[in-house]
CSV table of C-alpha atoms in Angstrom, one decimal:
chain,number,residue,atom,x,y,z
W,1,MET,CA,30.9,150.6,-67.5
W,2,LEU,CA,31.9,154.2,-68.5
W,3,ALA,CA,28.6,155.0,-70.1
W,4,GLU,CA,26.8,154.2,-66.8
W,5,LEU,CA,29.1,156.6,-65.0
W,6,PHE,CA,28.2,159.3,-67.5
W,7,LEU,CA,24.5,158.6,-67.0
W,8,ASP,CA,24.9,158.7,-63.2
W,9,ALA,CA,26.6,162.1,-63.5
W,10,ALA,CA,23.8,163.2,-65.8
W,11,ARG,CA,21.1,162.3,-63.3
W,12,SER,CA,22.9,164.3,-60.5
W,13,CYS,CA,22.7,167.5,-62.5
W,14,ARG,CA,19.4,167.0,-64.4
W,15,THR,CA,17.4,169.4,-62.2
W,16,HIS,CA,20.0,172.2,-61.9
W,17,SER,CA,21.8,172.0,-65.3
W,18,PRO,CA,19.8,170.7,-68.2
W,19,LEU,CA,22.6,171.5,-70.6
W,20,THR,CA,25.1,169.3,-68.7
W,21,HIS,CA,22.5,166.6,-68.4
W,22,ALA,CA,21.8,166.6,-72.2
W,23,LEU,CA,25.5,166.7,-73.0
W,24,LEU,CA,26.3,163.7,-70.8
W,25,VAL,CA,23.3,161.7,-72.0
W,26,GLY,CA,24.4,162.3,-75.6
W,27,ALA,CA,28.0,161.3,-74.7
W,28,ALA,CA,26.8,158.1,-72.9
W,29,ASP,CA,24.8,157.0,-76.0
W,30,ASP,CA,27.8,157.7,-78.2
W,31,LEU,CA,30.0,155.6,-75.9
W,32,VAL,CA,27.6,152.7,-76.2
W,33,ARG,CA,27.8,152.9,-80.0
W,34,GLY,CA,31.6,153.2,-80.0
W,35,GLY,CA,31.5,156.7,-81.4
W,36,ILE,CA,34.1,159.6,-81.1
W,37,THR,CA,33.5,159.9,-77.3
W,38,ALA,CA,35.1,156.5,-76.8
W,39,ARG,CA,38.3,157.9,-78.4
W,40,VAL,CA,38.1,161.0,-76.3
W,41,MET,CA,37.7,159.0,-73.2
W,42,ALA,CA,40.5,156.5,-74.0
W,43,GLY,CA,42.4,155.7,-70.9
W,44,ALA,CA,39.5,156.4,-68.6
W,45,GLU,CA,37.6,153.1,-69.3
W,46,CYS,CA,38.3,151.7,-65.8
W,47,ASP,CA,37.8,154.9,-63.9
W,48,ARG,CA,35.9,154.5,-60.6
W,49,GLN,CA,32.7,156.4,-59.9
W,50,GLY,CA,34.3,158.8,-57.5
W,51,SER,CA,36.6,160.2,-60.2
W,52,VAL,CA,33.4,161.4,-62.1
W,53,PRO,CA,34.7,161.0,-65.7
W,54,GLY,CA,31.5,162.6,-67.0
W,55,LEU,CA,32.2,165.9,-65.3
W,56,ARG,CA,35.8,165.8,-66.5
W,57,PHE,CA,34.5,165.3,-70.0
W,58,ALA,CA,32.0,168.3,-69.7
W,59,SER,CA,34.8,170.4,-68.1
W,60,ALA,CA,37.2,169.8,-71.0
W,61,LEU,CA,34.6,170.9,-73.6
W,62,HIS,CA,33.6,173.9,-71.4
W,63,ARG,CA,37.2,175.0,-71.3
W,64,LEU,CA,37.5,175.0,-75.1
W,65,VAL,CA,34.3,177.2,-75.1
W,66,LEU,CA,35.7,179.6,-72.5
W,67,GLU,CA,38.9,179.9,-74.5
W,68,GLY,CA,36.9,180.9,-77.6
W,69,ARG,CA,38.0,177.8,-79.6
W,70,ALA,CA,34.6,176.1,-80.1
W,71,PRO,CA,32.3,178.9,-81.4
W,72,THR,CA,29.6,176.7,-82.8
W,73,LEU,CA,29.3,174.9,-79.4
W,74,ALA,CA,29.5,178.3,-77.6
W,75,ARG,CA,26.2,179.3,-78.9
W,76,HIS,CA,24.6,176.8,-76.5
W,77,TYR,CA,26.7,178.0,-73.5
W,78,PRO,CA,25.3,180.9,-71.3
W,79,THR,CA,28.7,181.3,-69.7
W,80,ALA,CA,29.9,182.3,-73.2
W,81,GLY,CA,26.8,184.4,-73.9
W,82,GLY,CA,24.8,181.6,-75.7
W,83,THR,CA,21.4,180.2,-75.3
W,84,PRO,CA,21.0,176.4,-75.1
W,85,ASP,CA,19.2,174.5,-77.8
W,86,LEU,CA,19.2,171.1,-76.2
W,87,GLY,CA,17.9,169.4,-79.3
W,88,ALA,CA,20.9,170.5,-81.3
W,89,LEU,CA,23.5,170.5,-78.6
W,90,TRP,CA,25.0,167.1,-79.2
W,91,ASP,CA,25.1,167.6,-83.0
W,92,ASP,CA,27.1,170.7,-82.4
W,93,ALA,CA,29.4,169.0,-79.9
W,94,LEU,CA,30.4,166.2,-82.3
W,95,PRO,CA,32.6,168.3,-84.6
W,96,VAL,CA,34.4,169.7,-81.6
W,97,LEU,CA,35.1,166.2,-80.3
W,98,HIS,CA,36.5,165.2,-83.7
W,99,GLU,CA,38.6,168.4,-84.2
W,100,HIS,CA,40.1,168.3,-80.7
W,101,THR,CA,40.1,164.5,-80.0
W,102,ASP,CA,43.7,164.2,-78.8
W,103,GLU,CA,43.7,167.4,-76.8
W,104,LEU,CA,40.5,166.5,-75.0
W,105,GLN,CA,41.7,163.0,-74.3
W,106,ALA,CA,44.9,164.3,-72.8
W,107,ALA,CA,43.1,166.9,-70.7
W,108,ILE,CA,40.5,164.4,-69.4
W,109,THR,CA,43.2,161.8,-68.5
W,110,ARG,CA,45.3,164.3,-66.5
W,111,THR,CA,42.4,166.3,-65.0
W,112,PHE,CA,41.0,165.9,-61.5
W,113,VAL,CA,37.5,167.3,-60.7
W,114,GLN,CA,37.9,170.7,-59.0
W,115,THR,CA,34.5,172.1,-58.1
W,116,ASN,CA,35.8,174.8,-55.7
W,117,GLU,CA,32.4,176.3,-55.2
W,118,PRO,CA,32.4,179.5,-53.1
W,119,GLY,CA,28.7,179.1,-52.4
W,120,ARG,CA,29.7,176.5,-49.8
W,121,SER,CA,31.1,179.2,-47.7
W,122,ALA,CA,27.5,180.2,-46.8
W,123,PRO,CA,26.7,177.0,-44.8
W,124,LEU,CA,30.3,177.1,-43.6
W,125,PHE,CA,29.8,180.6,-42.2
W,126,GLY,CA,26.8,179.4,-40.2
W,127,GLY,CA,28.4,176.1,-39.2
W,128,LEU,CA,31.5,177.9,-37.8
W,129,GLN,CA,29.4,180.3,-35.7
W,130,THR,CA,27.4,177.3,-34.4
W,131,ALA,CA,30.7,175.5,-33.5
W,132,THR,CA,32.2,178.5,-31.8
W,133,HIS,CA,29.1,179.1,-29.7
W,134,LEU,CA,28.8,175.5,-28.6
W,135,ALA,CA,32.4,175.2,-27.7
W,136,ALA,CA,32.2,178.4,-25.6
W,137,ALA,CA,29.1,177.2,-23.8
W,138,GLN,CA,30.9,174.1,-22.7
W,139,VAL,CA,33.3,176.2,-20.6
W,140,GLY,CA,31.0,179.0,-19.7
W,141,ARG,CA,32.8,181.4,-21.9
W,142,ARG,CA,30.9,184.6,-22.7
W,143,THR,CA,32.4,185.2,-26.1
W,144,PRO,CA,32.8,182.7,-28.9
W,145,PHE,CA,36.2,181.0,-29.5
W,146,PRO,CA,38.4,182.4,-32.3
W,147,VAL,CA,38.9,179.8,-35.1
W,148,ARG,CA,41.8,178.0,-36.7
W,149,LEU,CA,40.4,176.7,-40.0
W,150,LEU,CA,42.0,173.7,-41.7
W,151,GLU,CA,40.6,172.7,-45.0
W,152,VAL,CA,41.3,169.3,-46.5
W,153,GLY,CA,40.8,169.1,-50.3
W,154,ALA,CA,41.0,172.9,-50.5
W,155,SER,CA,41.5,173.1,-54.3
W,156,GLY,CA,42.1,176.8,-55.0
W,157,GLY,CA,41.4,177.7,-51.4
W,158,LEU,CA,38.3,179.7,-52.2
W,159,ASN,CA,36.5,178.5,-49.0
W,160,LEU,CA,39.2,179.6,-46.6
W,161,ARG,CA,37.8,183.1,-46.3
W,162,PRO,CA,34.2,182.8,-44.8
W,163,HIS,CA,34.9,185.8,-42.6
W,164,ARG,CA,35.9,188.0,-45.6
W,165,ILE,CA,32.6,187.4,-47.5
W,166,ALA,CA,29.5,189.6,-47.2
W,167,TYR,CA,26.2,187.7,-46.6
W,168,ARG,CA,22.6,189.0,-47.0
W,169,VAL,CA,20.5,187.4,-44.3
W,170,ASP,CA,17.0,188.8,-43.3
W,171,GLY,CA,17.8,192.1,-44.9
W,172,VAL,CA,21.0,192.5,-42.9
W,173,ARG,CA,24.5,192.4,-44.4
W,174,LEU,CA,26.7,190.2,-42.3
W,175,GLY,CA,30.4,189.4,-42.6
W,176,ASP,CA,32.7,191.8,-44.4
W,177,PRO,CA,30.7,194.7,-45.9
W,178,GLY,CA,33.7,195.7,-48.1
W,179,SER,CA,34.1,192.2,-49.7
W,180,PRO,CA,34.2,191.8,-53.5
W,181,LEU,CA,32.0,188.7,-52.9
W,182,THR,CA,28.5,188.9,-51.6
W,183,LEU,CA,26.4,185.8,-51.1
W,184,ASP,CA,22.6,185.5,-50.6
W,185,PRO,CA,22.7,182.2,-48.7
W,186,GLY,CA,19.1,181.3,-49.6
W,187,TRP,CA,18.6,179.9,-46.1
W,188,THR,CA,15.4,178.2,-44.9
W,189,GLY,CA,15.5,178.5,-41.1
W,190,ARG,CA,18.5,179.8,-39.3
W,191,PRO,CA,21.4,178.4,-37.3
W,192,ALA,CA,20.5,177.9,-33.6
W,193,VAL,CA,22.9,180.7,-32.6
W,194,ALA,CA,23.1,184.5,-32.9
W,195,LEU,CA,24.8,185.6,-36.1
W,196,ASP,CA,25.5,189.2,-35.1
W,197,HIS,CA,29.1,188.7,-33.7
W,198,ASN,CA,32.2,189.0,-35.8
W,199,LEU,CA,33.5,185.6,-36.8
W,200,ARG,CA,37.2,185.6,-35.9
W,201,LEU,CA,39.6,183.4,-37.9
W,202,VAL,CA,43.1,183.7,-36.5
W,203,ARG,CA,44.8,181.1,-38.7
W,204,ARG,CA,43.9,179.4,-42.0
W,205,ALA,CA,45.5,176.7,-44.0
W,206,GLY,CA,44.6,174.1,-46.6
W,207,CYS,CA,45.9,171.1,-48.5
W,208,ASP,CA,45.1,169.4,-51.7
W,209,LEU,CA,46.6,166.6,-53.8
W,210,HIS,CA,46.3,168.9,-56.8
W,211,PRO,CA,46.1,172.5,-55.6
W,212,VAL,CA,45.0,175.2,-58.0
W,213,ASP,CA,46.9,178.5,-58.3
W,214,VAL,CA,44.1,181.0,-58.8
W,215,SER,CA,46.6,183.8,-59.4
W,216,ALA,CA,47.4,182.1,-62.8
W,217,GLU,CA,45.2,182.3,-65.8
W,218,ASP,CA,45.4,178.5,-66.2
W,219,GLY,CA,44.2,177.9,-62.7
W,220,ARG,CA,41.3,180.4,-63.1
W,221,LEU,CA,40.3,178.7,-66.4
W,222,HIS,CA,40.5,175.3,-64.8
W,223,LEU,CA,38.1,176.1,-62.0
W,224,SER,CA,35.8,178.0,-64.4
W,225,SER,CA,35.5,175.0,-66.7
W,226,PHE,CA,33.9,172.9,-63.9
W,227,VAL,CA,31.1,175.4,-63.4
W,228,TRP,CA,28.0,174.1,-65.2
W,229,ALA,CA,27.8,176.1,-68.4
W,230,ASP,CA,24.1,177.1,-68.0
W,231,GLN,CA,24.8,178.6,-64.6
W,232,PRO,CA,26.4,182.0,-65.4
W,233,ALA,CA,25.6,183.3,-61.9
W,234,ARG,CA,27.9,180.7,-60.4
W,235,LEU,CA,30.6,181.7,-62.8
W,236,GLU,CA,30.3,185.3,-61.6
W,237,ARG,CA,30.4,184.1,-58.0
W,238,LEU,CA,33.5,182.1,-58.7
W,239,ARG,CA,35.2,185.1,-60.3
W,240,ALA,CA,34.3,187.3,-57.3
W,241,ALA,CA,35.7,184.6,-55.0
W,242,ILE,CA,39.0,184.6,-57.0
W,243,ASP,CA,39.2,188.4,-56.7
W,244,LEU,CA,38.9,188.0,-53.0
W,245,ALA,CA,41.5,185.3,-53.0
W,246,LEU,CA,43.9,187.6,-54.8
W,247,LEU,CA,43.4,190.3,-52.1
W,248,ASP,CA,43.7,187.8,-49.2
W,249,PRO,CA,46.0,185.0,-50.3
W,250,VAL,CA,46.1,181.7,-48.3
W,251,PRO,CA,48.5,179.1,-49.6
W,252,VAL,CA,47.3,175.6,-50.2
W,253,ARG,CA,49.9,172.9,-49.7
W,254,ARG,CA,50.3,169.9,-52.0
W,255,ALA,CA,49.8,167.0,-49.6
W,256,THR,CA,47.5,164.1,-48.7
W,257,GLY,CA,44.9,164.9,-46.2
W,258,PRO,CA,46.0,162.5,-43.5
W,259,GLU,CA,49.7,163.4,-43.8
W,260,TRP,CA,48.9,167.1,-43.6
W,261,LEU,CA,46.4,166.8,-40.8
W,262,ALA,CA,48.7,164.8,-38.6
W,263,GLU,CA,51.2,167.6,-38.9
W,264,GLN,CA,48.6,170.4,-38.2
W,265,LEU,CA,47.0,168.6,-35.3
W,266,VAL,CA,50.1,167.4,-33.5
W,267,ARG,CA,49.2,169.6,-30.5
W,268,PRO,CA,46.1,171.4,-29.3
W,269,GLU,CA,46.0,175.2,-29.4
W,270,ARG,CA,44.7,176.8,-26.2
W,271,ASP,CA,41.9,179.4,-26.4
W,272,VAL,CA,41.3,178.6,-30.1
W,273,LEU,CA,38.7,176.3,-31.7
W,274,THR,CA,40.5,174.2,-34.3
W,275,VAL,CA,38.0,173.3,-37.1
W,276,VAL,CA,38.8,170.7,-39.7
W,277,TRP,CA,36.6,171.4,-42.8
W,278,HIS,CA,36.0,169.6,-46.1
W,279,SER,CA,33.2,169.9,-48.7
W,280,VAL,CA,32.4,167.4,-51.5
W,281,VAL,CA,35.8,165.8,-51.1
W,282,TRP,CA,35.1,162.5,-49.5
W,283,GLN,CA,34.1,160.7,-52.7
W,284,TYR,CA,37.5,161.5,-54.3
W,285,ALA,CA,39.6,160.1,-51.4
W,286,SER,CA,40.9,156.5,-51.5
W,287,PRO,CA,39.6,154.1,-48.9
W,288,ALA,CA,43.1,154.0,-47.4
W,289,ASP,CA,43.2,157.8,-47.0
W,290,ARG,CA,39.7,157.8,-45.5
W,291,ALA,CA,40.8,155.3,-42.9
W,292,MET,CA,44.0,157.1,-42.1
W,293,GLY,CA,42.2,160.4,-41.9
W,294,ARG,CA,39.7,159.0,-39.4
W,295,ALA,CA,42.6,157.7,-37.3
W,296,VAL,CA,44.5,161.0,-37.3
W,297,LEU,CA,41.3,162.8,-36.3
W,298,ALA,CA,40.6,160.3,-33.5
W,299,GLU,CA,44.0,160.8,-32.1
W,300,ALA,CA,43.6,164.6,-32.2
W,301,ALA,CA,40.2,164.4,-30.6
W,302,ALA,CA,41.7,162.4,-27.7
W,303,ARG,CA,44.1,165.4,-27.1
W,304,ALA,CA,41.4,168.1,-27.2
W,305,THR,CA,40.5,169.9,-24.0
W,306,PRO,CA,37.6,172.2,-23.1
W,307,MET,CA,40.0,175.2,-23.6
W,308,ALA,CA,41.5,173.8,-26.7
W,309,PRO,CA,38.5,172.2,-28.5
W,310,LEU,CA,38.5,170.5,-31.9
W,311,ALA,CA,35.6,170.4,-34.4
W,312,LEU,CA,35.0,168.5,-37.6
W,313,LEU,CA,32.7,170.4,-40.0
W,314,VAL,CA,31.8,168.7,-43.3
W,315,PHE,CA,29.5,169.3,-46.2
W,316,GLU,CA,29.2,166.0,-48.1
W,317,PRO,CA,26.7,164.1,-50.2
W,318,ARG,CA,24.8,161.0,-49.1
W,319,ARG,CA,22.8,158.9,-51.5
W,320,THR,CA,19.0,159.1,-51.4
W,321,PRO,CA,16.2,157.4,-53.3
W,322,ARG,CA,15.3,160.8,-54.8
W,323,PRO,CA,15.7,161.4,-58.6
W,324,THR,CA,18.9,163.4,-58.0
W,325,GLY,CA,20.3,160.5,-56.0
W,326,TYR,CA,22.1,162.7,-53.4
W,327,ARG,CA,21.5,164.9,-50.4
W,328,PHE,CA,24.2,167.2,-49.1
W,329,GLN,CA,24.4,167.4,-45.3
W,330,LEU,CA,26.3,169.8,-43.1
W,331,LEU,CA,27.6,167.8,-40.2
W,332,LEU,CA,29.4,168.9,-37.0
W,333,LYS,CA,31.3,167.0,-34.4
W,334,LEU,CA,32.8,168.7,-31.4
W,335,TRP,CA,35.4,167.4,-29.0
W,336,PRO,CA,35.9,166.9,-26.0
W,337,ALA,CA,32.2,167.8,-25.7
W,338,GLY,CA,31.2,164.7,-27.7
W,339,LEU,CA,28.5,166.5,-29.6
W,340,SER,CA,27.4,165.2,-33.0
W,341,LEU,CA,24.9,167.3,-34.9
W,342,ARG,CA,23.3,167.4,-38.3
W,343,LEU,CA,23.1,171.2,-38.9
W,344,GLY,CA,21.2,171.1,-42.2
W,345,THR,CA,20.9,170.0,-45.8
W,346,GLY,CA,21.3,171.7,-49.1
W,347,VAL,CA,22.3,171.4,-52.7
W,348,GLY,CA,25.8,170.6,-53.7
W,349,HIS,CA,26.8,174.2,-54.4
W,350,GLY,CA,25.8,175.3,-50.9
W,351,ILE,CA,23.0,177.6,-51.9
W,352,PRO,CA,20.1,177.2,-51.0
W,353,PHE,CA,20.4,175.6,-47.6
W,354,THR,CA,17.9,174.4,-44.9
W,355,TRP,CA,19.0,174.6,-41.3
W,356,ASP,CA,18.2,171.7,-38.9
W,357,THR,CA,19.6,171.3,-35.4
W,358,ARG,CA,18.4,167.7,-34.8
W,359,ALA,CA,21.1,165.4,-33.6
W,360,TRP,CA,22.5,162.8,-36.0
W,361,ASP,CA,24.2,159.4,-35.3
């Protein structure tokens, strides 16, 4: 039932985005009563949970606000300079839904969730350094391996530049000090490796079924609309990441993950650690693509050698009995060493994050 999917999405953001929570609860109630939301969501009645129709609904409204076309609703949106009044939010959303019904319905039907959150580069930065150290230790190498980073579900490619970001850790500025994007990782604990070496990425590439062109205004608006509207700091972070992407472009190819990975991993690269990375993507992949992706990775793992190692580094949610319903884990597998580690847990946007080097099964 569509209303239940809206409520599930509302629960997932209740703690961190009261505005989105209130909006989706109001929309769910309106769906049950057969109100205007049912017309706006026409065509999405049979959507599966992984497509997150509630977030697509919230994004479509947010985009109208960012474009300056919903001024009454904008007064509730901090990303547009407003201050939320949760008691009046739904009443102010209703006229927007009535005025833009057809436009919103079309946008929601053709839109795919694109939460290309650059904050996830913070755990990625630590995870990559952990992987390079562990791979080097397997062969007695004194310096960490350079990295070839391959991202599946890369969206706008904003997490393909972890070495070009500045990070504030323990009062020290790591990474690229001249970067337009500086992250405070909000780490509890630290990775079990030194963080004082330069992370070397020698090659980067990404794929997505629906890549976003961040050099175009439409692409920038699309990604901005998926930022929760009462988190203006995240919007500023996104804009800084886009500025970095424009300075250091990395193309994202339109392709399925398994098809693209099979091509990228056809042969090992000596003296390079190949890292396959994805974050908050698994829920959107079809069961068939998941199975094919596992098979492609297994074949590549069988070809890995100590001097041409392969790693899988993922930041994905797992259901928990907690009120939010999800816990996001950073998991690392390394071949041919056969290591499997849970590196830590965090919130869906990557910051804050708690490091944990206990093994996982």
